PDB file of C-alpha atoms in Angstrom:
ATOM      1  CA  UNK A  56       2.495 -17.713   7.494  1.00 61.00           C
ATOM      2  CA  UNK A  57       3.781 -14.720   5.599  1.00 64.00           C
ATOM      3  CA  UNK A  58       3.212 -14.985   1.834  1.00 88.00           C
ATOM      4  CA  UNK A  59       5.636 -12.163   1.072  1.00 93.00           C
ATOM      5  CA  UNK A  60       8.904 -11.746   3.011  1.00 95.00           C
ATOM      6  CA  UNK A  61      11.145  -8.737   2.616  1.00 96.00           C
ATOM      7  CA  UNK A  62      14.785  -8.636   3.760  1.00 97.00           C
ATOM      8  CA  UNK A  63      16.577  -7.074   5.408  1.00 97.00           C
ATOM      9  CA  UNK A  64      14.085  -5.417   7.800  1.00 96.00           C
ATOM     10  CA  UNK A  65      16.442  -2.458   7.970  1.00 97.00           C
ATOM     11  CA  UNK A  66      19.496  -1.322   6.000  1.00 98.00           C
ATOM     12  CA  UNK A  67      21.966   1.464   6.541  1.00 98.00           C
ATOM     13  CA  UNK A  68      24.128   2.519   3.644  1.00 98.00           C
ATOM     14  CA  UNK A  69      26.667   5.190   3.187  1.00 97.00           C
ATOM     15  CA  UNK A  70      25.932   7.655   0.373  1.00 97.00           C
ATOM     16  CA  UNK A  71      27.191   6.043  -2.812  1.00 97.00           C
ATOM     17  CA  UNK A  72      27.238   2.553  -1.461  1.00 97.00           C
ATOM     18  CA  UNK A  73      25.141   0.421  -3.757  1.00 98.00           C
ATOM     19  CA  UNK A  74      23.083  -2.576  -2.463  1.00 98.00           C
ATOM     20  CA  UNK A  75      19.922  -4.601  -2.972  1.00 98.00           C
ATOM     21  CA  UNK A  76      16.651  -5.171  -1.251  1.00 98.00           C
ATOM     22  CA  UNK A  77      14.939  -8.650  -1.490  1.00 98.00           C
ATOM     23  CA  UNK A  78      11.368  -9.582  -1.810  1.00 97.00           C
ATOM     24  CA  UNK A  79      10.505 -13.417  -1.806  1.00 96.00           C
ATOM     25  CA  UNK A  80       7.069 -14.772  -2.152  1.00 94.00           C
ATOM     26  CA  UNK A  81       5.395 -18.108  -1.773  1.00 91.00           C
ATOM     27  CA  UNK A  82       2.024 -17.209  -3.446  1.00 82.00           C
ATOM     28  CA  UNK A  83       1.029 -19.093  -6.646  1.00 79.00           C
ATOM     29  CA  UNK A  84      -0.633 -17.711  -9.674  1.00 80.00           C
ATOM     30  CA  UNK A  85       1.430 -14.460  -9.770  1.00 85.00           C
ATOM     31  CA  UNK A  86      -0.291 -11.695 -11.743  1.00 86.00           C
ATOM     32  CA  UNK A  87       1.996  -8.867 -10.848  1.00 91.00           C
ATOM     33  CA  UNK A  88       4.556  -7.690  -8.312  1.00 95.00           C
ATOM     34  CA  UNK A  89       4.633  -4.048  -7.219  1.00 96.00           C
ATOM     35  CA  UNK A  90       7.274  -2.066  -5.426  1.00 98.00           C
ATOM     36  CA  UNK A  91       6.483   1.056  -3.404  1.00 97.00           C
ATOM     37  CA  UNK A  92       8.405   3.644  -1.564  1.00 97.00           C
ATOM     38  CA  UNK A  93       6.867   5.029   1.731  1.00 96.00           C
ATOM     39  CA  UNK A  94       8.213   8.160   3.521  1.00 96.00           C
ATOM     40  CA  UNK A  95       7.334   8.668   7.278  1.00 93.00           C
ATOM     41  CA  UNK A  96       3.798   9.760   7.804  1.00 92.00           C
ATOM     42  CA  UNK A  97       2.901   9.422   4.176  1.00 95.00           C
ATOM     43  CA  UNK A  98       1.122   6.929   1.970  1.00 96.00           C
ATOM     44  CA  UNK A  99       3.145   4.542  -0.190  1.00 96.00           C
ATOM     45  CA  UNK A 100       4.196   5.788  -3.535  1.00 97.00           C
ATOM     46  CA  UNK A 101       4.130   3.431  -6.447  1.00 96.00           C
ATOM     47  CA  UNK A 102       7.404   2.763  -8.083  1.00 97.00           C
ATOM     48  CA  UNK A 103       7.173  -0.269 -10.405  1.00 95.00           C
ATOM     49  CA  UNK A 104       5.025  -3.250 -11.658  1.00 95.00           C
ATOM     50  CA  UNK A 105       6.704  -6.424 -12.710  1.00 96.00           C
ATOM     51  CA  UNK A 106       4.731  -9.012 -14.513  1.00 92.00           C
ATOM     52  CA  UNK A 107       6.899 -12.054 -15.401  1.00 91.00           C
ATOM     53  CA  UNK A 108      10.289 -13.604 -14.529  1.00 93.00           C
ATOM     54  CA  UNK A 109      13.202 -11.956 -16.317  1.00 95.00           C
ATOM     55  CA  UNK A 110      11.507  -8.620 -16.463  1.00 96.00           C
ATOM     56  CA  UNK A 111      13.428  -5.472 -15.280  1.00 97.00           C
ATOM     57  CA  UNK A 112      12.295  -1.848 -14.594  1.00 97.00           C
ATOM     58  CA  UNK A 113      14.422   1.159 -13.949  1.00 97.00           C
ATOM     59  CA  UNK A 114      13.857   4.586 -12.495  1.00 95.00           C
ATOM     60  CA  UNK A 115      16.719   6.874 -11.652  1.00 95.00           C
ATOM     61  CA  UNK A 116      18.969   4.997  -9.134  1.00 97.00           C
ATOM     62  CA  UNK A 117      16.472   2.116  -8.653  1.00 98.00           C
ATOM     63  CA  UNK A 118      16.221  -1.026 -10.691  1.00 98.00           C
ATOM     64  CA  UNK A 119      13.733  -3.863  -9.992  1.00 98.00           C
ATOM     65  CA  UNK A 120      14.091  -7.355 -11.187  1.00 98.00           C
ATOM     66  CA  UNK A 121      11.847 -10.436 -10.921  1.00 96.00           C
ATOM     67  CA  UNK A 122      12.550 -14.108 -10.884  1.00 93.00           C
ATOM     68  CA  UNK A 123      10.104 -16.989 -10.308  1.00 88.00           C
ATOM     69  CA  UNK A 124      10.169 -16.699  -6.606  1.00 92.00           C
ATOM     70  CA  UNK A 125      11.685 -13.320  -5.639  1.00 96.00           C
ATOM     71  CA  UNK A 126      12.239  -9.816  -6.731  1.00 98.00           C
ATOM     72  CA  UNK A 127      15.239  -7.499  -6.042  1.00 98.00           C
ATOM     73  CA  UNK A 128      15.311  -3.720  -5.809  1.00 98.00           C
ATOM     74  CA  UNK A 129      18.840  -2.610  -6.667  1.00 98.00           C
ATOM     75  CA  UNK A 130      19.878   0.858  -5.434  1.00 98.00           C
ATOM     76  CA  UNK A 131      22.876   2.260  -7.261  1.00 98.00           C
ATOM     77  CA  UNK A 132      24.966   4.980  -5.669  1.00 98.00           C
ATOM     78  CA  UNK A 133      22.043   5.960  -3.213  1.00 97.00           C
ATOM     79  CA  UNK A 134      21.697   9.458  -1.807  1.00 97.00           C
ATOM     80  CA  UNK A 135      20.302  10.516   1.525  1.00 97.00           C
ATOM     81  CA  UNK A 136      16.918  11.364  -0.163  1.00 97.00           C
ATOM     82  CA  UNK A 137      16.495   7.757  -1.055  1.00 98.00           C
ATOM     83  CA  UNK A 138      15.959   7.028   2.664  1.00 98.00           C
ATOM     84  CA  UNK A 139      12.552   5.538   3.059  1.00 98.00           C
ATOM     85  CA  UNK A 140      10.707   2.242   3.658  1.00 97.00           C
ATOM     86  CA  UNK A 141      10.349   0.228   0.482  1.00 98.00           C
ATOM     87  CA  UNK A 142       7.282  -2.119   0.245  1.00 97.00           C
ATOM     88  CA  UNK A 143       6.751  -5.082  -1.971  1.00 96.00           C
ATOM     89  CA  UNK A 144       3.372  -6.444  -2.901  1.00 95.00           C
ATOM     90  CA  UNK A 145       2.376  -9.407  -4.886  1.00 93.00           C
ATOM     91  CA  UNK A 146      -0.997  -9.797  -6.680  1.00 89.00           C
ATOM     92  CA  UNK A 147      -2.152 -13.308  -7.216  1.00 82.00           C
ATOM     93  CA  UNK A 148      -5.434 -14.869  -8.560  1.00 71.00           C
ATOM     94  CA  UNK A 149      -8.066 -15.592  -5.834  1.00 62.00           C
ATOM     95  CA  UNK A 150     -11.393 -17.306  -5.840  1.00 59.00           C
ATOM     96  CA  UNK A 151     -12.223 -16.208  -9.372  1.00 55.00           C
ATOM     97  CA  UNK A 152     -12.131 -12.567  -8.314  1.00 58.00           C
ATOM     98  CA  UNK A 153     -11.100 -10.181 -11.003  1.00 55.00           C
ATOM     99  CA  UNK A 154      -9.405  -8.057  -8.397  1.00 63.00           C
ATOM    100  CA  UNK A 155      -7.106 -11.043  -7.258  1.00 67.00           C
ATOM    101  CA  UNK A 156      -5.586 -10.913  -3.945  1.00 78.00           C
ATOM    102  CA  UNK A 157      -2.721  -8.567  -2.989  1.00 84.00           C
ATOM    103  CA  UNK A 158      -0.162  -9.662  -0.344  1.00 89.00           C
ATOM    104  CA  UNK A 159       2.136  -7.014   1.066  1.00 93.00           C
ATOM    105  CA  UNK A 160       5.468  -7.528   2.707  1.00 93.00           C
ATOM    106  CA  UNK A 161       6.462  -5.578   5.901  1.00 93.00           C
ATOM    107  CA  UNK A 162       9.032  -3.438   4.144  1.00 95.00           C
ATOM    108  CA  UNK A 163      12.606  -2.645   4.327  1.00 97.00           C
ATOM    109  CA  UNK A 164      13.554   0.578   6.052  1.00 97.00           C
ATOM    110  CA  UNK A 165      16.496   2.063   4.128  1.00 98.00           C
ATOM    111  CA  UNK A 166      18.730   4.748   5.674  1.00 98.00           C
ATOM    112  CA  UNK A 167      21.357   6.499   3.644  1.00 98.00           C
ATOM    113  CA  UNK A 168      23.787   8.689   5.456  1.00 97.00           C
ATOM    114  CA  UNK A 169      26.041  11.266   3.928  1.00 95.00           C
TER     115      UNK A 169
ATOM    116  CA  UNK B 286      -3.875  12.994 -14.097  1.00 85.00           C
ATOM    117  CA  UNK B 287      -5.480  11.231 -11.228  1.00 86.00           C
ATOM    118  CA  UNK B 288      -5.186  12.428  -7.571  1.00 91.00           C
ATOM    119  CA  UNK B 289      -6.472  11.030  -4.411  1.00 95.00           C
ATOM    120  CA  UNK B 290      -7.462  13.079  -1.354  1.00 95.00           C
ATOM    121  CA  UNK B 291      -7.761  11.846   2.163  1.00 96.00           C
ATOM    122  CA  UNK B 292      -8.734  13.808   5.276  1.00 93.00           C
ATOM    123  CA  UNK B 293      -8.069  14.661   7.927  1.00 94.00           C
ATOM    124  CA  UNK B 294      -4.317  14.021   8.149  1.00 94.00           C
ATOM    125  CA  UNK B 295      -4.380  13.472  11.894  1.00 96.00           C
ATOM    126  CA  UNK B 296      -7.278  12.782  14.394  1.00 97.00           C
ATOM    127  CA  UNK B 297      -7.466  12.248  18.152  1.00 97.00           C
ATOM    128  CA  UNK B 298     -10.724  10.813  19.415  1.00 97.00           C
ATOM    129  CA  UNK B 299     -11.887   9.558  22.748  1.00 97.00           C
ATOM    130  CA  UNK B 300     -13.039   5.977  23.147  1.00 97.00           C
ATOM    131  CA  UNK B 301     -16.716   5.593  22.367  1.00 97.00           C
ATOM    132  CA  UNK B 302     -16.818   8.440  19.973  1.00 97.00           C
ATOM    133  CA  UNK B 303     -17.955   8.124  16.304  1.00 97.00           C
ATOM    134  CA  UNK B 304     -15.450   8.302  13.418  1.00 96.00           C
ATOM    135  CA  UNK B 305     -15.755   9.429   9.787  1.00 96.00           C
ATOM    136  CA  UNK B 306     -12.785   9.433   7.416  1.00 97.00           C
ATOM    137  CA  UNK B 307     -13.214  10.547   3.822  1.00 96.00           C
ATOM    138  CA  UNK B 308     -11.461   9.873   0.638  1.00 97.00           C
ATOM    139  CA  UNK B 309     -12.101  11.173  -2.911  1.00 97.00           C
ATOM    140  CA  UNK B 310     -10.442  10.460  -6.211  1.00 96.00           C
ATOM    141  CA  UNK B 311     -10.209  12.861  -9.091  1.00 95.00           C
ATOM    142  CA  UNK B 312      -9.360  12.256 -12.714  1.00 93.00           C
ATOM    143  CA  UNK B 313     -10.790   8.687 -13.277  1.00 91.00           C
ATOM    144  CA  UNK B 314     -14.172   7.125 -13.483  1.00 89.00           C
ATOM    145  CA  UNK B 315     -15.509   4.079 -11.722  1.00 92.00           C
ATOM    146  CA  UNK B 316     -12.322   3.309  -9.762  1.00 93.00           C
ATOM    147  CA  UNK B 317     -11.928   0.419  -7.379  1.00 92.00           C
ATOM    148  CA  UNK B 318     -11.527   1.880  -3.844  1.00 94.00           C
ATOM    149  CA  UNK B 319      -9.844   0.451  -0.824  1.00 94.00           C
ATOM    150  CA  UNK B 320      -9.311   1.242   2.913  1.00 95.00           C
ATOM    151  CA  UNK B 321      -6.201  -0.191   4.479  1.00 94.00           C
ATOM    152  CA  UNK B 322      -4.779   0.068   7.984  1.00 94.00           C
ATOM    153  CA  UNK B 323      -1.085   0.119   8.637  1.00 93.00           C
ATOM    154  CA  UNK B 324       0.288  -0.888  12.114  1.00 85.00           C
ATOM    155  CA  UNK B 325       3.920  -0.496  12.964  1.00 76.00           C
ATOM    156  CA  UNK B 326       5.857  -3.578  12.086  1.00 69.00           C
ATOM    157  CA  UNK B 327       2.726  -5.470  10.889  1.00 74.00           C
ATOM    158  CA  UNK B 328       2.339  -4.260   7.337  1.00 84.00           C
ATOM    159  CA  UNK B 329      -0.722  -3.310   5.532  1.00 91.00           C
ATOM    160  CA  UNK B 330      -4.093  -4.758   6.389  1.00 90.00           C
ATOM    161  CA  UNK B 331      -7.004  -4.560   3.808  1.00 91.00           C
ATOM    162  CA  UNK B 332     -10.113  -3.507   5.600  1.00 93.00           C
ATOM    163  CA  UNK B 333     -12.640  -2.829   2.776  1.00 93.00           C
ATOM    164  CA  UNK B 334     -12.831  -2.549  -0.923  1.00 91.00           C
ATOM    165  CA  UNK B 335     -15.485  -1.379  -3.418  1.00 92.00           C
ATOM    166  CA  UNK B 336     -15.909  -2.016  -7.106  1.00 90.00           C
ATOM    167  CA  UNK B 337     -18.805   0.400  -7.505  1.00 91.00           C
ATOM    168  CA  UNK B 338     -21.332   2.695  -5.706  1.00 94.00           C
ATOM    169  CA  UNK B 339     -22.944   0.955  -2.867  1.00 91.00           C
ATOM    170  CA  UNK B 340     -20.817  -2.243  -3.278  1.00 91.00           C
ATOM    171  CA  UNK B 341     -18.600  -2.863  -0.242  1.00 92.00           C
ATOM    172  CA  UNK B 342     -16.737  -5.920   0.648  1.00 89.00           C
ATOM    173  CA  UNK B 343     -15.283  -6.407   4.064  1.00 87.00           C
ATOM    174  CA  UNK B 344     -12.116  -8.320   4.672  1.00 82.00           C
ATOM    175  CA  UNK B 345     -12.095  -8.615   8.449  1.00 79.00           C
ATOM    176  CA  UNK B 346     -14.780  -8.458  11.157  1.00 66.00           C
ATOM    177  CA  UNK B 347     -14.213  -5.307  13.225  1.00 78.00           C
ATOM    178  CA  UNK B 348     -15.597  -2.150  14.705  1.00 88.00           C
ATOM    179  CA  UNK B 349     -15.468  -0.275  11.360  1.00 94.00           C
ATOM    180  CA  UNK B 350     -17.725   0.077   8.326  1.00 95.00           C
ATOM    181  CA  UNK B 351     -17.393   1.627   4.864  1.00 96.00           C
ATOM    182  CA  UNK B 352     -19.588   3.268   2.379  1.00 96.00           C
ATOM    183  CA  UNK B 353     -19.455   4.573  -1.140  1.00 96.00           C
ATOM    184  CA  UNK B 354     -22.229   7.092  -1.710  1.00 95.00           C
ATOM    185  CA  UNK B 355     -20.733   8.452  -4.909  1.00 95.00           C
ATOM    186  CA  UNK B 356     -18.425   7.021  -7.603  1.00 95.00           C
ATOM    187  CA  UNK B 357     -15.317   8.589  -6.439  1.00 95.00           C
ATOM    188  CA  UNK B 358     -16.015   8.948  -2.749  1.00 97.00           C
ATOM    189  CA  UNK B 359     -15.202   6.306   0.009  1.00 97.00           C
ATOM    190  CA  UNK B 360     -16.021   6.852   3.642  1.00 97.00           C
ATOM    191  CA  UNK B 361     -14.722   4.896   6.673  1.00 96.00           C
ATOM    192  CA  UNK B 362     -16.925   5.053   9.689  1.00 96.00           C
ATOM    193  CA  UNK B 363     -17.401   3.766  13.224  1.00 96.00           C
ATOM    194  CA  UNK B 364     -20.258   4.319  15.646  1.00 95.00           C
ATOM    195  CA  UNK B 365     -17.991   3.765  18.736  1.00 95.00           C
ATOM    196  CA  UNK B 366     -14.265   3.803  18.612  1.00 95.00           C
ATOM    197  CA  UNK B 367     -12.109   1.422  20.568  1.00 94.00           C
ATOM    198  CA  UNK B 368      -8.574   1.902  21.749  1.00 94.00           C
ATOM    199  CA  UNK B 369      -7.570  -0.828  19.300  1.00 91.00           C
ATOM    200  CA  UNK B 370      -8.860   1.176  16.374  1.00 93.00           C
ATOM    201  CA  UNK B 371      -5.771   3.495  16.742  1.00 93.00           C
ATOM    202  CA  UNK B 372      -3.568   3.305  13.601  1.00 94.00           C
ATOM    203  CA  UNK B 373      -2.593   4.743  10.216  1.00 96.00           C
ATOM    204  CA  UNK B 374      -5.478   4.497   7.832  1.00 97.00           C
ATOM    205  CA  UNK B 375      -4.905   4.663   4.047  1.00 97.00           C
ATOM    206  CA  UNK B 376      -7.320   5.019   1.128  1.00 97.00           C
ATOM    207  CA  UNK B 377      -6.289   3.768  -2.165  1.00 95.00           C
ATOM    208  CA  UNK B 378      -7.718   3.293  -5.737  1.00 94.00           C
ATOM    209  CA  UNK B 379      -6.951   1.123  -8.741  1.00 92.00           C
ATOM    210  CA  UNK B 380      -8.233   1.364 -12.365  1.00 88.00           C
ATOM    211  CA  UNK B 381     -11.266  -0.757 -12.906  1.00 84.00           C
ATOM    212  CA  UNK B 382     -11.529  -3.037 -15.912  1.00 73.00           C
ATOM    213  CA  UNK B 383      -7.843  -4.060 -15.741  1.00 66.00           C
ATOM    214  CA  UNK B 384      -6.838  -7.259 -13.998  1.00 69.00           C
ATOM    215  CA  UNK B 385      -3.369  -6.053 -12.945  1.00 79.00           C
ATOM    216  CA  UNK B 386      -3.321  -2.387 -11.621  1.00 85.00           C
ATOM    217  CA  UNK B 387      -1.166  -0.967  -8.979  1.00 90.00           C
ATOM    218  CA  UNK B 388      -2.730   0.619  -5.899  1.00 92.00           C
ATOM    219  CA  UNK B 389      -2.408   4.485  -5.583  1.00 94.00           C
ATOM    220  CA  UNK B 390      -2.477   5.621  -1.994  1.00 96.00           C
ATOM    221  CA  UNK B 391      -3.627   8.788  -0.314  1.00 96.00           C
ATOM    222  CA  UNK B 392      -1.396  10.364   2.336  1.00 96.00           C
ATOM    223  CA  UNK B 393      -3.269   8.612   5.168  1.00 96.00           C
ATOM    224  CA  UNK B 394      -4.991   9.489   8.412  1.00 96.00           C
ATOM    225  CA  UNK B 395      -3.157   8.988  11.746  1.00 96.00           C
ATOM    226  CA  UNK B 396      -5.858   8.145  14.224  1.00 96.00           C
ATOM    227  CA  UNK B 397      -5.229   8.052  17.879  1.00 96.00           C
ATOM    228  CA  UNK B 398      -8.028   6.833  20.186  1.00 95.00           C
ATOM    229  CA  UNK B 399      -7.620   7.943  23.814  1.00 96.00           C
TER     230      UNK B 399
END
């Protein structure tokens, strides 16, 4: 059973067409939620950390928000260079480990066409 | 600033041959180090993590092993590769001493076992 679910699996947008990606989670004891961008053949690139419900973070055309059970990555007026796979990961407490446990979603593949 | 180096970028190996993938981190001390495998459509799977020299934790039983001979060096090995070992291998690090710290990934190694 997936602990972190991302939707949609794939999204095609025209340049300038704003939209949102969703990351919902069922893990308890949330410590933090992370968003990453991954280009083909590359490692994931860290974008944001969100710690508690109501928090928001922004970077250029991206804005991440967090509620108690889900996070959204809003993309405003996207450009073709925003095309990538966006991954969500949730860090939760685990067995007293200071590292916690990190659960990854399977990602949303975003394509922005001109 | 911190950087992570991972090599080689691509590798084609025959079944039964040994494997050694290396990862080094610069610009930080005593990082937590990780090896992940990413399979298409299946997300990121944690293979090993290390909180210090010689300290390795394995997440799943498999044909692979990891070692940390130096503070900022992490090695993924196999004595005899299987076809099922093919995949995209990612090394990552986090700061030690902080409970919530995002992973920072290298650019990965695409391993094809033939």
